[in-house]
Amino acid sequence: MPFGEYPYTIDDKGRLVMPPAFRDFVEDGMILTRGMEGCLYVFPLASWRRVEEQLEGLPLTDAASRAFVRFFYSGASKARLDNQSRVSVPLALRTFAGLGSDVIVAGAPGRLELWTPARWEAAIAAVQQDPPNPDLLAHFVA
């Protein structure tokens, strides 16, 4: 599982050097797509296959499901690390997430997240101000 957060930069060609802690996680390729709260999600191929299965299982007759699939799937882009451990982040995804040169690369269960520093700090502050319901976390604490 990838964990930790790393401040990095995206160069003027839209390439991000993957932090060393995450390189093994995405070494076989990855899918970049729109994420929640204005970030990007980066899934290794094996995790993406599980995501696809979940998306395929959503009811075609439900408008909200179709909208979510459209949002999530249509923005997806397949990528690989180059010889310098960089990944190209498509312009449309950079624009969606508001990514400039500074980016936070954060680990999450089964994926990485790419954030602008301001959005990352706001997301973390929001959790600190309004923590999740303790019942949601009860099974994590022994």
Tab-separated table of C-alpha atoms in Angstrom:
chain	number	residue	atom	x	y	z
A	1	MET	CA	0.000	0.000	0.000
A	2	PRO	CA	1.401	3.402	-0.876
A	3	PHE	CA	1.518	5.896	1.961
A	4	GLY	CA	3.078	9.254	2.679
A	5	GLU	CA	2.926	12.639	1.009
A	6	TYR	CA	5.634	14.208	-1.103
A	7	PRO	CA	5.893	17.702	-2.569
A	8	TYR	CA	7.105	17.506	-6.179
A	9	THR	CA	6.953	19.590	-9.329
A	10	ILE	CA	5.511	19.143	-12.794
A	11	ASP	CA	7.780	20.454	-15.543
A	12	ASP	CA	6.696	22.716	-18.393
A	13	LYS	CA	5.984	19.641	-20.551
A	14	GLY	CA	3.542	18.228	-17.986
A	15	ARG	CA	5.878	15.550	-16.627
A	16	LEU	CA	6.004	14.564	-12.987
A	17	VAL	CA	8.934	12.675	-11.492
A	18	MET	CA	7.344	9.902	-9.457
A	19	PRO	CA	8.579	9.904	-5.849
A	20	PRO	CA	10.897	6.919	-5.221
A	21	ALA	CA	8.536	5.558	-2.548
A	22	PHE	CA	5.824	5.065	-5.205
A	23	ARG	CA	7.802	3.853	-8.214
A	24	ASP	CA	7.398	0.137	-7.520
A	25	PHE	CA	3.665	0.699	-7.025
A	26	VAL	CA	3.215	1.933	-10.623
A	27	GLU	CA	6.144	0.246	-12.380
A	28	ASP	CA	3.849	-1.924	-14.560
A	29	GLY	CA	1.878	1.076	-15.793
A	30	MET	CA	-0.902	3.235	-14.441
A	31	ILE	CA	-4.166	4.957	-15.171
A	32	LEU	CA	-4.567	8.639	-14.342
A	33	THR	CA	-8.090	10.017	-13.998
A	34	ARG	CA	-10.246	12.631	-12.322
A	35	GLY	CA	-10.582	12.172	-8.591
A	36	MET	CA	-12.806	13.509	-5.878
A	37	GLU	CA	-12.358	16.911	-4.229
A	38	GLY	CA	-10.490	18.233	-7.276
A	39	CYS	CA	-7.475	15.907	-7.199
A	40	LEU	CA	-6.289	13.295	-9.676
A	41	TYR	CA	-6.218	9.580	-8.962
A	42	VAL	CA	-3.375	7.380	-10.164
A	43	PHE	CA	-4.172	3.669	-10.168
A	44	PRO	CA	-1.683	0.903	-10.916
A	45	LEU	CA	-3.066	-1.308	-13.679
A	46	ALA	CA	-4.053	-4.131	-11.310
A	47	SER	CA	-6.081	-1.757	-9.128
A	48	TRP	CA	-7.653	-0.138	-12.189
A	49	ARG	CA	-8.994	-3.517	-13.320
A	50	ARG	CA	-10.887	-3.776	-10.019
A	51	VAL	CA	-12.194	-0.223	-10.465
A	52	GLU	CA	-13.416	-1.094	-13.976
A	53	GLU	CA	-15.282	-4.115	-12.618
A	54	GLN	CA	-17.049	-1.876	-10.105
A	55	LEU	CA	-17.901	0.700	-12.771
A	56	GLU	CA	-19.233	-1.999	-15.094
A	57	GLY	CA	-21.463	-3.222	-12.271
A	58	LEU	CA	-23.243	0.112	-11.874
A	59	PRO	CA	-26.789	0.146	-13.258
A	60	LEU	CA	-27.011	1.649	-16.736
A	61	THR	CA	-30.569	2.689	-15.949
A	62	ASP	CA	-29.503	4.979	-13.089
A	63	ALA	CA	-28.698	8.561	-14.162
A	64	ALA	CA	-26.381	9.229	-11.207
A	65	SER	CA	-24.384	6.077	-11.968
A	66	ARG	CA	-24.047	7.050	-15.627
A	67	ALA	CA	-22.911	10.536	-14.640
A	68	PHE	CA	-20.286	9.181	-12.258
A	69	VAL	CA	-18.955	6.693	-14.830
A	70	ARG	CA	-18.808	9.477	-17.409
A	71	PHE	CA	-16.903	11.756	-15.002
A	72	PHE	CA	-14.498	9.091	-13.831
A	73	TYR	CA	-13.914	6.938	-16.892
A	74	SER	CA	-13.889	9.471	-19.727
A	75	GLY	CA	-11.017	11.346	-18.117
A	76	ALA	CA	-8.855	8.239	-17.766
A	77	SER	CA	-5.454	8.094	-19.446
A	78	LYS	CA	-3.012	5.175	-19.555
A	79	ALA	CA	0.636	5.980	-18.751
A	80	ARG	CA	4.003	4.471	-17.914
A	81	LEU	CA	7.083	5.795	-16.177
A	82	ASP	CA	9.792	6.833	-18.613
A	83	ASN	CA	13.505	6.068	-18.163
A	84	GLN	CA	13.817	9.016	-15.773
A	85	SER	CA	10.873	7.851	-13.618
A	86	ARG	CA	8.585	10.556	-14.994
A	87	VAL	CA	4.934	10.283	-15.942
A	88	SER	CA	3.214	12.650	-18.357
A	89	VAL	CA	0.073	14.138	-16.874
A	90	PRO	CA	-2.334	15.077	-19.694
A	91	LEU	CA	-3.228	18.751	-19.976
A	92	ALA	CA	-6.961	18.087	-19.540
A	93	LEU	CA	-6.302	16.350	-16.219
A	94	ARG	CA	-3.868	19.056	-15.064
A	95	THR	CA	-6.492	21.653	-15.900
A	96	PHE	CA	-9.226	19.737	-14.048
A	97	ALA	CA	-7.086	19.490	-10.890
A	98	GLY	CA	-5.677	23.016	-11.209
A	99	LEU	CA	-2.148	21.637	-11.207
A	100	GLY	CA	0.627	24.089	-11.935
A	101	SER	CA	4.251	23.375	-11.239
A	102	ASP	CA	3.821	22.413	-7.562
A	103	VAL	CA	2.046	19.175	-6.716
A	104	ILE	CA	1.546	16.955	-3.679
A	105	VAL	CA	1.802	13.240	-4.457
A	106	ALA	CA	-0.036	11.372	-1.703
A	107	GLY	CA	-0.544	7.691	-1.077
A	108	ALA	CA	-3.986	6.188	-0.488
A	109	PRO	CA	-5.321	2.618	-0.408
A	110	GLY	CA	-4.909	1.192	-3.924
A	111	ARG	CA	-4.041	4.517	-5.556
A	112	LEU	CA	-2.025	7.703	-5.487
A	113	GLU	CA	-3.509	11.182	-5.455
A	114	LEU	CA	-2.129	14.323	-7.106
A	115	TRP	CA	-3.138	17.617	-5.464
A	116	THR	CA	-2.334	21.286	-5.659
A	117	PRO	CA	-0.707	22.243	-2.346
A	118	ALA	CA	-3.582	24.616	-1.511
A	119	ARG	CA	-6.295	21.991	-2.109
A	120	TRP	CA	-4.286	19.389	-0.181
A	121	GLU	CA	-3.896	21.682	2.827
A	122	ALA	CA	-7.608	22.554	2.701
A	123	ALA	CA	-8.615	18.866	2.509
A	124	ILE	CA	-6.425	17.980	5.491
A	125	ALA	CA	-7.669	20.987	7.480
A	126	ALA	CA	-11.289	20.016	6.753
A	127	VAL	CA	-10.739	16.556	8.242
A	128	GLN	CA	-9.083	18.087	11.297
A	129	GLN	CA	-11.982	20.518	11.787
A	130	ASP	CA	-14.690	17.920	11.192
A	131	PRO	CA	-13.331	14.398	11.770
A	132	PRO	CA	-15.250	11.418	10.392
A	133	ASN	CA	-17.979	9.922	12.538
A	134	PRO	CA	-16.269	7.742	15.193
A	135	ASP	CA	-18.550	4.833	14.253
A	136	LEU	CA	-16.977	4.792	10.783
A	137	LEU	CA	-13.527	4.361	12.323
A	138	ALA	CA	-14.422	2.032	15.204
A	139	HIS	CA	-13.272	-1.171	13.479
A	140	PHE	CA	-9.840	0.377	12.772
A	141	VAL	CA	-9.056	1.010	16.435
A	142	ALA	CA	-8.383	-1.945	18.697
